[in-house]
Coordinates of C-alpha atoms in Angstrom, one line a residue:
M824 CA 7.4 7.6 25.5
P825 CA 7.4 4.1 27.2
R826 CA 8.1 0.9 25.2
P827 CA 5.0 -0.4 23.4
T828 CA 3.4 -3.3 25.2
I829 CA 2.9 -6.9 24.2
L830 CA 0.2 -8.5 26.5
T831 CA -0.1 -12.3 26.8
V832 CA -3.1 -14.1 28.3
D833 CA -3.3 -17.8 29.3
D834 CA -5.0 -19.4 32.3
D835 CA -2.2 -22.1 32.6
P836 CA 0.5 -20.5 34.6
Q837 CA 3.2 -22.7 33.1
V838 CA 2.1 -21.9 29.6
A839 CA 1.7 -18.3 30.5
D840 CA 5.3 -18.1 31.8
A841 CA 6.7 -19.9 28.7
L842 CA 4.9 -17.5 26.4
V843 CA 6.2 -14.4 28.3
R844 CA 9.7 -15.9 28.4
D845 CA 9.9 -16.6 24.7
L846 CA 8.5 -13.2 23.6
K847 CA 10.8 -11.4 26.0
D848 CA 13.8 -13.2 24.7
Q849 CA 12.9 -12.2 21.2
Y850 CA 11.4 -8.8 21.6
G851 CA 12.2 -7.6 25.1
E852 CA 14.6 -4.8 23.9
E853 CA 12.0 -3.0 21.9
F854 CA 8.7 -4.1 23.6
R855 CA 7.5 -4.5 27.2
V856 CA 6.1 -7.9 27.6
L857 CA 3.4 -8.5 30.3
G858 CA 1.5 -11.6 31.2
A859 CA -1.9 -12.2 32.6
T860 CA -3.5 -15.5 33.7
S861 CA -7.1 -14.5 33.4
G862 CA -9.3 -12.4 31.2
A863 CA -10.3 -10.1 34.0
E864 CA -6.6 -9.6 34.9
A865 CA -5.8 -8.7 31.2
L866 CA -8.7 -6.3 31.0
D867 CA -7.5 -4.5 34.2
L868 CA -4.1 -4.3 32.8
L869 CA -5.3 -2.8 29.5
A870 CA -7.4 -0.3 31.3
S871 CA -4.3 0.8 33.3
L872 CA -2.2 1.1 30.3
A873 CA -4.9 3.2 28.6
L874 CA -5.1 5.5 31.5
R875 CA -1.4 6.1 31.3
G876 CA -1.4 6.5 27.6
D877 CA 0.9 3.5 27.0
P878 CA 0.7 2.0 23.6
V879 CA -0.3 -1.7 23.2
A880 CA 1.1 -3.3 20.1
L881 CA -0.1 -6.9 20.4
I882 CA -2.5 -9.0 22.4
V883 CA -1.8 -12.8 22.4
T884 CA -4.5 -14.9 24.2
D885 CA -5.5 -18.4 24.6
Q886 CA -9.1 -19.2 23.3
R887 CA -10.2 -21.6 26.0
M888 CA -10.2 -19.9 29.4
P889 CA -12.8 -19.9 32.3
S890 CA -15.2 -17.0 32.6
I891 CA -14.2 -15.4 29.3
S892 CA -13.0 -16.9 26.0
G893 CA -10.1 -15.5 24.1
T894 CA -12.4 -14.1 21.3
E895 CA -14.6 -12.4 24.0
L896 CA -11.5 -10.9 25.6
L897 CA -10.1 -9.6 22.2
A898 CA -13.5 -8.0 21.4
R899 CA -13.6 -6.2 24.8
S900 CA -9.9 -5.2 24.4
R901 CA -10.8 -2.8 21.6
E902 CA -12.2 -0.5 24.2
H903 CA -8.8 0.1 25.8
A904 CA -6.4 -0.8 22.9
P905 CA -8.2 -0.2 19.6
D906 CA -5.1 -0.3 17.4
A907 CA -3.5 -3.4 19.0
K908 CA -2.9 -6.5 16.7
L909 CA -4.8 -9.5 17.9
L910 CA -3.4 -13.0 17.9
L911 CA -5.5 -16.1 19.1
L912 CA -3.9 -19.3 20.3
T913 CA -6.3 -22.2 19.7
A914 CA -6.8 -25.8 19.4
Y915 CA -7.6 -27.5 16.2
A916 CA -11.2 -28.0 17.4
D917 CA -11.7 -24.3 17.7
T918 CA -10.6 -23.2 14.2
D919 CA -14.1 -22.5 13.1
V920 CA -14.5 -19.9 16.0
A921 CA -11.2 -18.4 15.1
I922 CA -12.2 -18.0 11.4
A923 CA -15.5 -16.4 12.4
A924 CA -13.5 -13.9 14.6
I925 CA -11.6 -12.7 11.6
N926 CA -14.9 -11.1 10.3
E927 CA -16.6 -10.5 13.6
I928 CA -13.9 -8.8 15.7
G929 CA -11.0 -8.1 13.2
L930 CA -8.8 -11.0 14.4
D931 CA -5.5 -10.6 12.7
Y932 CA -4.2 -14.2 13.1
Y933 CA -4.8 -17.5 14.8
L934 CA -2.1 -20.0 15.7
L935 CA -2.7 -23.6 16.6
K936 CA -1.1 -24.7 19.9
P937 CA 1.6 -25.7 20.7
W938 CA 3.8 -23.1 19.1
D939 CA 7.1 -25.0 19.7
P940 CA 9.6 -24.4 18.3
P941 CA 8.8 -20.6 18.6
Q942 CA 11.6 -19.7 16.0
E943 CA 9.6 -21.6 13.4
R944 CA 5.9 -21.2 14.4
L945 CA 5.5 -18.3 16.8
F946 CA 8.1 -15.6 15.8
P947 CA 7.4 -15.3 12.1
V948 CA 3.7 -14.6 12.9
V949 CA 4.4 -12.2 15.7
E950 CA 7.1 -10.3 13.5
D951 CA 4.6 -9.8 10.7
L952 CA 2.0 -8.4 13.1
L953 CA 4.5 -6.1 14.9
G954 CA 5.8 -5.0 11.6
D955 CA 2.4 -3.9 10.6
W956 CA 1.8 -2.1 13.9
R957 CA 5.1 -0.3 13.6
S958 CA 4.2 0.9 10.1
A959 CA 0.8 2.2 11.4
H960 CA 2.4 4.0 14.4
P961 CA 5.3 6.1 13.2
D962 CA 5.0 8.4 16.1
V963 CA 6.3 5.6 18.2
T964 CA 8.8 4.0 15.9
T965 CA 10.4 6.7 13.8
Q966 CA 12.8 9.6 14.2
I967 CA 12.1 11.2 10.8
R968 CA 9.8 14.3 11.1
V969 CA 7.9 16.0 8.2
V970 CA 6.7 19.6 8.8
G971 CA 4.2 21.2 6.4
D972 CA 0.8 22.3 5.5
R973 CA -1.8 19.5 5.1
W974 CA -3.3 21.2 1.9
S975 CA 0.2 21.4 0.2
D976 CA 0.5 19.2 -2.8
R977 CA 4.2 19.0 -2.3
T978 CA 3.7 17.8 1.3
Y979 CA 1.3 15.2 0.2
E980 CA 3.7 14.0 -2.5
L981 CA 6.5 13.5 0.0
K982 CA 4.3 11.9 2.7
T983 CA 2.9 9.5 0.1
F984 CA 6.4 8.6 -1.1
L985 CA 7.6 7.8 2.5
A986 CA 4.4 5.9 3.3
R987 CA 4.5 3.7 0.3
N988 CA 8.2 2.9 0.7
H989 CA 7.5 1.8 4.3
V990 CA 9.6 4.7 5.8
P991 CA 7.9 5.6 9.0
Y992 CA 7.7 9.3 9.8
L993 CA 6.0 11.8 12.2
W994 CA 3.8 14.4 10.5
L995 CA 3.6 17.8 12.1
D996 CA 1.1 20.2 10.7
V997 CA 2.6 23.7 10.8
E998 CA -0.7 25.3 11.4
R999 CA -2.1 22.9 14.0
D1000 CA 0.8 21.6 15.9
A1001 CA 2.9 23.7 18.3
E1002 CA 5.9 21.5 17.6
G1003 CA 5.5 21.9 13.9
R1004 CA 5.5 25.7 14.3
R1005 CA 8.5 25.6 16.5
L1006 CA 10.5 23.5 14.1
H1007 CA 9.5 25.7 11.2
E1008 CA 10.6 28.8 13.0
A1009 CA 13.8 27.2 14.1
A1010 CA 14.6 26.3 10.5
G1011 CA 14.1 30.0 9.5
G1012 CA 10.4 30.3 9.2
D1013 CA 10.4 30.7 5.5
D1014 CA 7.2 29.1 3.9
A1015 CA 9.2 28.4 0.7
D1016 CA 11.2 25.9 2.8
L1017 CA 8.0 23.8 3.4
P1018 CA 7.6 20.8 3.4
L1019 CA 10.6 20.5 5.8
V1020 CA 11.9 17.0 6.2
L1021 CA 14.1 16.4 9.4
P1022 CA 16.1 13.1 9.3
P1023 CA 17.8 12.3 12.7
D1024 CA 21.3 12.5 11.6
A1025 CA 21.4 14.7 8.6
P1026 CA 20.8 18.4 7.7
P1027 CA 17.2 19.5 7.2
L1028 CA 15.7 18.9 3.7
R1029 CA 13.9 22.1 2.6
S1030 CA 11.1 21.4 0.1
P1031 CA 13.1 18.5 -1.4
S1032 CA 12.2 16.7 -4.6
V1033 CA 11.2 13.0 -4.3
R1034 CA 14.6 12.0 -5.8
D1035 CA 16.4 14.3 -3.3
L1036 CA 14.5 12.7 -0.4
A1037 CA 15.2 9.2 -1.6
T1038 CA 18.9 10.0 -1.9
A1039 CA 19.0 11.5 1.6
L1040 CA 17.4 8.4 3.0
D1041 CA 20.0 6.1 1.2
L1042 CA 17.5 4.6 -1.2
H1043 CA 19.0 3.6 -4.5
T1044 CA 18.3 6.0 -7.3
D1045 CA 20.8 4.8 -9.8
A1046 CA 21.7 1.4 -11.3
S1047 CA 25.0 0.0 -10.2
Q1048 CA 25.8 -2.4 -13.2
P1049 CA 26.6 -1.6 -16.8
L1050 CA 24.5 -4.4 -18.1
Y1051 CA 21.8 -6.7 -16.7
D1052 CA 20.1 -9.8 -18.0
V1053 CA 16.7 -8.3 -17.4
C1054 CA 15.5 -4.8 -16.6
I1055 CA 11.9 -4.7 -15.1
V1056 CA 10.1 -1.5 -15.5
G1057 CA 7.6 -1.1 -12.7
G1058 CA 7.4 -2.4 -9.2
G1059 CA 3.8 -3.4 -8.8
P1060 CA 2.7 -7.1 -8.3
A1061 CA 3.7 -8.0 -11.9
G1062 CA 7.2 -6.4 -11.6
L1063 CA 7.9 -7.7 -8.2
A1064 CA 6.9 -11.3 -9.2
A1065 CA 9.1 -11.0 -12.2
G1066 CA 11.9 -9.8 -10.0
V1067 CA 11.5 -12.7 -7.5
Y1068 CA 11.6 -15.4 -10.3
A1069 CA 14.4 -13.7 -12.3
A1070 CA 16.8 -13.1 -9.4
S1071 CA 16.0 -16.5 -7.7
E1072 CA 16.9 -18.2 -11.1
G1073 CA 20.2 -16.5 -11.3
L1074 CA 19.5 -13.7 -13.8
S1075 CA 21.1 -10.3 -13.0
T1076 CA 18.0 -8.2 -12.4
V1077 CA 17.1 -4.6 -11.9
I1078 CA 13.7 -3.2 -11.1
V1079 CA 13.1 0.5 -11.9
E1080 CA 10.1 2.1 -10.0
R1081 CA 9.1 5.7 -10.5
Q1082 CA 7.6 6.1 -7.0
A1083 CA 7.3 2.9 -4.6
P1084 CA 7.0 -0.8 -4.7
G1085 CA 3.4 -2.1 -5.0
G1086 CA 2.1 -0.1 -7.9
Q1087 CA -1.6 0.7 -7.8
A1088 CA -2.3 -2.4 -5.7
G1089 CA 0.1 -1.0 -3.0
Q1090 CA -2.4 1.8 -2.3
S1091 CA -5.1 -0.6 -1.4
A1092 CA -6.2 -0.5 2.2
A1093 CA -7.2 -4.2 2.0
I1094 CA -6.8 -7.1 -0.5
E1095 CA -9.2 -9.8 0.8
N1096 CA -9.5 -12.2 -2.3
Y1097 CA -5.7 -13.0 -2.6
L1098 CA -5.1 -16.7 -2.1
G1099 CA -3.5 -17.6 1.2
F1100 CA -4.5 -14.7 3.3
P1101 CA -7.8 -15.4 4.9
R1102 CA -7.8 -12.1 7.0
G1103 CA -6.7 -10.2 3.8
L1104 CA -3.8 -7.9 3.8
S1105 CA -3.1 -4.3 2.8
G1106 CA -1.5 -3.5 -0.5
A1107 CA 1.4 -2.0 1.5
D1108 CA 1.9 -5.3 3.4
L1109 CA 1.9 -7.3 0.2
A1110 CA 4.4 -5.0 -1.4
Q1111 CA 6.6 -5.2 1.6
R1112 CA 6.6 -8.9 1.7
A1113 CA 7.3 -9.2 -2.0
L1114 CA 10.1 -6.6 -1.8
A1115 CA 11.8 -8.6 1.0
Q1116 CA 11.7 -11.6 -1.3
V1117 CA 13.2 -9.6 -4.2
M1118 CA 16.0 -8.2 -2.1
R1119 CA 16.7 -11.6 -0.5
F1120 CA 17.3 -13.0 -4.0
G1121 CA 19.7 -10.2 -4.9
A1122 CA 17.7 -8.2 -7.4
E1123 CA 18.5 -4.5 -7.4
L1124 CA 15.8 -1.8 -6.9
V1125 CA 16.1 1.7 -8.5
L1126 CA 13.6 4.1 -6.9
A1127 CA 12.3 7.5 -7.7
R1128 CA 13.3 7.5 -11.3
D1129 CA 10.8 7.9 -14.1
V1130 CA 11.3 5.9 -17.4
V1131 CA 11.1 8.1 -20.4
G1132 CA 12.2 5.9 -23.4
L1133 CA 13.2 2.6 -24.8
E1134 CA 15.9 2.1 -27.3
R1135 CA 17.4 -0.9 -29.3
R1136 CA 21.1 -1.0 -29.3
G1137 CA 21.8 -4.1 -31.2
P1138 CA 21.3 -7.2 -28.8
V1139 CA 20.9 -4.8 -25.9
R1140 CA 17.7 -2.9 -24.8
A1141 CA 18.3 0.4 -23.3
V1142 CA 15.8 1.9 -20.8
L1143 CA 16.1 5.7 -20.5
L1144 CA 15.6 7.4 -17.3
E1145 CA 14.4 11.0 -16.7
G1146 CA 17.4 13.2 -16.4
D1147 CA 20.7 11.6 -17.4
G1148 CA 20.3 7.9 -16.5
V1149 CA 20.1 4.8 -18.7
V1150 CA 19.8 1.1 -17.8
E1151 CA 21.0 -1.4 -20.3
A1152 CA 19.8 -5.0 -20.3
R1153 CA 19.6 -8.1 -22.6
S1154 CA 15.8 -8.2 -22.1
V1155 CA 13.1 -6.0 -20.6
V1156 CA 9.8 -6.7 -18.9
V1157 CA 7.3 -3.9 -19.2
A1158 CA 5.3 -3.8 -16.0
S1159 CA 4.7 -0.1 -15.6
G1160 CA 1.1 -0.7 -14.8
V1161 CA -1.8 1.8 -15.0
A1162 CA -2.7 5.2 -13.3
Y1163 CA -6.2 6.4 -12.4
R1164 CA -7.9 8.4 -15.2
R1165 CA -8.3 12.1 -14.6
L1166 CA -11.6 13.4 -13.5
E1167 CA -13.0 15.9 -16.0
A1168 CA -14.8 18.5 -14.0
D1169 CA -14.2 22.3 -13.4
G1170 CA -11.7 23.1 -10.7
I1171 CA -10.4 19.5 -10.2
E1172 CA -7.1 20.1 -11.8
R1173 CA -6.4 23.3 -9.8
L1174 CA -7.1 21.6 -6.4
Q1175 CA -5.2 18.3 -7.1
G1176 CA -3.0 17.7 -4.1
R1177 CA -5.0 20.2 -2.2
G1178 CA -8.0 18.1 -1.2
V1179 CA -8.4 16.3 -4.5
Y1180 CA -6.4 13.1 -4.7
Y1181 CA -6.1 10.1 -7.2
G1182 CA -6.2 6.9 -5.3
A1183 CA -5.6 6.8 -1.5
T1184 CA -3.1 5.0 0.7
A1185 CA -4.1 3.3 3.8
S1186 CA -2.2 6.1 5.7
D1187 CA -4.5 8.8 4.3
A1188 CA -7.4 7.7 6.3
A1189 CA -6.2 9.1 9.6
Q1190 CA -6.0 12.6 8.1
V1191 CA -9.7 12.7 7.5
R1192 CA -10.7 12.2 11.1
D1193 CA -14.2 13.6 11.8
D1194 CA -14.5 15.2 8.4
V1195 CA -17.0 14.5 5.5
V1196 CA -15.2 12.6 2.7
Y1197 CA -16.3 12.1 -1.0
V1198 CA -15.0 9.2 -3.1
V1199 CA -15.7 8.8 -6.8
G1200 CA -15.7 5.4 -8.4
G1201 CA -17.7 2.1 -8.2
A1202 CA -15.0 -0.6 -8.6
N1203 CA -13.3 -2.7 -5.8
S1204 CA -10.5 -0.2 -5.3
A1205 CA -12.9 2.5 -4.5
G1206 CA -14.9 0.1 -2.1
Q1207 CA -11.7 -0.7 -0.1
A1208 CA -10.9 2.9 0.1
V1209 CA -14.4 3.8 1.3
L1210 CA -14.4 1.2 4.1
N1211 CA -10.9 2.3 5.2
L1212 CA -11.8 6.0 5.3
A1213 CA -15.1 5.3 7.1
R1214 CA -13.0 4.1 10.2
Y1215 CA -12.0 7.8 10.7
A1216 CA -14.3 10.1 8.8
K1217 CA -17.6 11.5 10.2
E1218 CA -19.1 10.5 6.9
V1219 CA -18.0 9.0 3.5
V1220 CA -20.1 9.7 0.5
M1221 CA -19.5 7.4 -2.4
V1222 CA -20.4 8.9 -5.9
V1223 CA -21.1 6.3 -8.5
R1224 CA -22.1 7.0 -12.2
G1225 CA -24.1 3.7 -12.5
T1226 CA -27.4 2.9 -11.0
D1227 CA -26.4 -0.2 -9.1
L1228 CA -23.2 -0.6 -7.1
A1229 CA -23.3 -4.4 -7.5
D1230 CA -22.8 -4.1 -11.3
T1231 CA -19.1 -3.0 -10.8
M1232 CA -18.1 -4.2 -7.3
S1233 CA -17.7 -7.6 -5.6
S1234 CA -20.6 -8.7 -3.5
Y1235 CA -18.6 -9.0 -0.2
L1236 CA -17.7 -5.3 -0.5
V1237 CA -21.2 -4.1 -1.4
E1238 CA -22.5 -5.9 1.7
R1239 CA -20.1 -4.3 4.0
I1240 CA -20.6 -0.8 2.5
T1241 CA -24.4 -0.9 2.7
S1242 CA -24.2 -2.1 6.3
T1243 CA -21.7 0.6 7.5
P1244 CA -23.8 3.4 9.0
N1245 CA -21.6 6.4 8.1
I1246 CA -21.3 5.4 4.4
T1247 CA -23.7 6.9 1.9
V1248 CA -23.9 5.7 -1.7
R1249 CA -25.1 8.2 -4.3
T1250 CA -25.7 6.2 -7.5
D1251 CA -26.5 7.8 -10.9
S1252 CA -24.3 10.7 -9.9
E1253 CA -21.1 12.5 -10.8
I1254 CA -18.9 15.4 -9.8
A1255 CA -19.7 18.5 -11.8
S1256 CA -17.2 20.9 -10.3
A1257 CA -14.9 21.6 -7.3
D1258 CA -14.0 24.9 -5.7
G1259 CA -12.1 26.4 -2.7
D1260 CA -9.7 29.1 -1.7
G1261 CA -6.3 27.4 -1.7
H1262 CA -7.8 24.0 -1.1
L1263 CA -11.0 22.0 -1.7
E1264 CA -14.0 23.5 0.2
R1265 CA -17.0 22.7 -2.0
L1266 CA -18.3 20.2 -4.6
C1267 CA -21.1 20.3 -7.1
V1268 CA -22.7 16.8 -7.3
R1269 CA -25.0 16.2 -10.3
T1270 CA -27.6 13.6 -10.8
R1271 CA -27.0 12.2 -14.3
S1272 CA -30.5 11.1 -15.2
S1273 CA -32.3 14.4 -14.2
G1274 CA -29.4 16.9 -14.5
E1275 CA -30.2 18.4 -11.1
S1276 CA -27.1 19.5 -9.1
D1277 CA -26.5 20.4 -5.4
E1278 CA -23.5 22.0 -3.7
V1279 CA -22.0 20.3 -0.7
V1280 CA -19.3 21.2 1.7
A1281 CA -16.2 18.9 1.3
H1282 CA -12.5 19.1 2.1
W1283 CA -11.6 15.7 0.7
L1284 CA -12.2 14.1 -2.6
F1285 CA -10.5 10.8 -3.5
V1286 CA -10.9 9.6 -7.2
F1287 CA -11.0 6.0 -8.5
I1288 CA -12.4 6.1 -12.0
G1289 CA -10.6 3.4 -14.0
A1290 CA -7.2 3.2 -15.4
S1291 CA -4.9 4.4 -18.2
P1292 CA -1.7 2.5 -19.0
R1293 CA 1.7 4.2 -18.5
T1294 CA 3.1 3.4 -22.0
D1295 CA 4.0 6.7 -23.7
W1296 CA 7.6 6.1 -22.9
L1297 CA 7.7 2.9 -25.2
G1298 CA 7.7 5.0 -28.4
G1299 CA 6.7 3.8 -31.8
D1300 CA 8.5 0.4 -31.9
V1301 CA 6.1 -1.3 -29.4
A1302 CA 2.6 -1.8 -30.8
R1303 CA -0.3 -0.7 -28.5
D1304 CA -4.1 -0.4 -29.0
D1305 CA -5.9 2.8 -29.2
H1306 CA -5.9 3.2 -25.4
G1307 CA -2.3 2.6 -24.9
F1308 CA -2.4 -1.0 -23.8
V1309 CA 0.5 -3.2 -25.0
L1310 CA -0.2 -6.0 -27.6
T1311 CA 1.6 -9.2 -26.9
G1312 CA 1.8 -12.7 -28.3
P1313 CA -1.1 -13.8 -30.5
D1314 CA -2.5 -10.2 -30.5
L1315 CA 0.5 -9.1 -32.5
T1316 CA -0.8 -11.0 -35.6
A1317 CA -4.5 -10.6 -34.9
R1318 CA -4.6 -6.8 -34.0
A1319 CA -1.3 -5.1 -34.7
T1320 CA -1.1 -3.1 -37.9
S1321 CA 2.1 -1.2 -37.4
P1322 CA 4.7 -2.0 -36.2
T1323 CA 4.4 -5.7 -36.8
W1324 CA 6.3 -8.8 -35.5
P1325 CA 9.8 -8.8 -37.3
L1326 CA 11.1 -12.3 -36.9
E1327 CA 10.3 -15.7 -38.5
R1328 CA 9.7 -17.4 -35.2
P1329 CA 6.5 -16.7 -33.5
P1330 CA 6.4 -14.2 -30.6
G1331 CA 6.3 -15.5 -27.0
L1332 CA 3.0 -15.3 -25.2
L1333 CA 3.8 -12.0 -23.5
E1334 CA 6.4 -10.7 -26.0
T1335 CA 5.9 -7.3 -27.7
T1336 CA 6.7 -6.2 -31.2
V1337 CA 10.3 -5.7 -30.0
P1338 CA 11.9 -9.1 -29.6
G1339 CA 13.2 -9.5 -26.0
V1340 CA 10.7 -6.9 -24.6
F1341 CA 7.8 -8.5 -22.7
A1342 CA 4.7 -7.0 -21.0
A1343 CA 3.2 -8.3 -17.8
G1344 CA 0.3 -7.1 -15.6
D1345 CA -2.2 -4.4 -16.0
V1346 CA -0.3 -2.6 -18.8
R1347 CA -1.0 -5.6 -21.2
L1348 CA -4.1 -5.6 -23.4
D1349 CA -7.0 -7.8 -22.1
S1350 CA -5.2 -8.6 -18.7
M1351 CA -7.6 -9.4 -15.8
K1352 CA -6.6 -6.3 -13.8
R1353 CA -6.4 -8.4 -10.6
V1354 CA -3.4 -8.8 -8.3
A1355 CA -3.2 -12.7 -8.8
S1356 CA -3.2 -12.5 -12.5
A1357 CA -0.5 -9.7 -12.4
V1358 CA 1.7 -12.0 -10.2
G1359 CA 1.1 -14.9 -12.8
D1360 CA 2.1 -12.6 -15.7
G1361 CA 5.2 -11.6 -13.9
A1362 CA 6.3 -15.1 -13.2
M1363 CA 5.3 -16.2 -16.8
S1364 CA 7.4 -13.4 -18.3
I1365 CA 10.6 -14.7 -16.7
S1366 CA 10.2 -18.2 -18.2
L1367 CA 9.9 -16.4 -21.7
V1368 CA 12.9 -14.2 -20.8
H1369 CA 15.0 -17.4 -20.3
R1370 CA 13.8 -18.8 -23.5
Y1371 CA 14.7 -15.6 -25.4
L1372 CA 18.2 -15.3 -23.8
G1373 CA 18.8 -18.9 -24.6
S1374 CA 18.2 -18.2 -28.3
L1375 CA 20.7 -15.4 -28.5

C-alpha cells in the first residue's frame, strides 16, 4: 500500500512551497506530501488519489483563495477523502468562519497564519491530527492482525482491549475475509484457537487472555517497586489526573488499571463540552493525551490487572491484585469508577458479547455498517454513541424509558439526534427480551405505558443505562452507601454508621474511613459524573495525599 498523503493548498506559490517543505522535513518518511496552488488543482489531485485507492490522511488549506475558499474546498473534499483530517490556515479576521466550519463541515482544527516557527505552532497540531488518523486506520499503520468471529465474546474482548489501549490492529473475520480464513488454516484451523492474534515478530497467540495479550505486547502487568508514595486504582479521568499531579510533584506513583486508560469516558465517541477543545475530542484521544502526560512525569502504569482487595499493614496500604500480585503504598487513591448497570431482560446475559454490548468504543461503529442498531439509554453517553453509530449504520433506534429525551440529555445532543435522518427515538419504551442462535438476531421492544410489544430484527444492541460503582474490592473498612458509592470527608460524620472515622483530626475532603485512602471521580458519593469534575477530584486528591504523607 502506498504511503498516506498529506495535501497542502495555498494560492501563494512561496507559501505553498514553504508549507510542503516544512511538512516533508518532518513527516516525509511516513507520508507523501503533495502541494496544490488552487482549489481546482487540489480537487483534481484528490479525485486521482481516490481512483487509485490511495489514502489521504490530512488536508491543509488556506482560507482566502480565489474561486473557492478553504472551507468550500474542505467541504467538497469529503467526496474523495471522507476520512481525511481537515486543517484550515486562516487570518485572525476569519476566525468566525473557521469556528462555524467546526459544526458545518467537521473541521478538525484551524491555525492562524503565519505558522512560524513550525516546531512550536504547526507540528504539534499536525501530529495530533495524524495521530488520530493513524488510530482510525489500523489497516494502514499496523502489523498486528486479529483473526476471529465477529460474534465471539472473546474476540470482542481482545479487540476492545487493543482499541482502548491505542494499539492499532487489522481485524480479519474468519467467515467473511479470505485472508482471515487462510491465516486460520495456516495456524491449524482449530476453532478453539480463535481469536488468533498475530504479532509481527512473535509466535501466534491462540485465544489469549487479556493479560497474556498485554504481556506479549510488552505492556506492564506487574508493579516494579516494593513501595510507592501513592497507588491510584483506576485509570479514568480522575485516576489519570491524580497520576499527573502526583508524579509531577515528585511522588513515586503507580496507576493500576483493569483494562485500559480512560475509564468509561474513554469509550465516548465525542466529548464536546470539555473546556479547551472547541471541536470536541473522543474519549480515546483524551485518554491518550492524559496518558502521555502521566508517562512523561514518570508514573508507572500497570495494565490488565483487576484489584480484588485492600489491606492495612501498619502505615502501609496494600492493594491486592487478582492472582498473586500486590502493590504496597503509603497512600491510595480510589478512582475505580463505575460500570454500566446490567439490563434485566430475558436472553440478554446469554448474548452478551455476541451482539449485546455494554458501552461502545468509537471503533465499534465501523462494524455495524449498513445494519440496524439498537441503543438503550437516554443520557449523554448514549447520545454520543448513537451519533457515532449513525455514521455507519443503516438505521439507529434509540430506546428510552422516559417520555422526553430532553429530560436526561444535553440540548445540543438532542438537537443533533432529532435532525439526523437515520436515527429513530422510541420514548416510553424498554427491551423486554433478546433472542438468537449463537448471536443476537431479534429483540422484543415493549411500550411501557400500554404494555404492547413488537418483535424486531436486530444484530446489535448497545446498552447505556446508568452506572454502578466498582467498590466491592474495598471490603468492610471503607464506608459506602447502599448503592456502593464511597463516603468521603463530611459525609463520614453525616451519613456513615459503620465503620466510622477513627482519628481525632477531621478527615480530608476526599478521605475515606481508612486514613490515607482517598476517593476521586465517579466512585465517590454525590460526584457530578462529568469528566471535568473527575479531573478536578483527581487533582484535589493529591493535595490531600501530600498533607497526609506530611503528617506521618
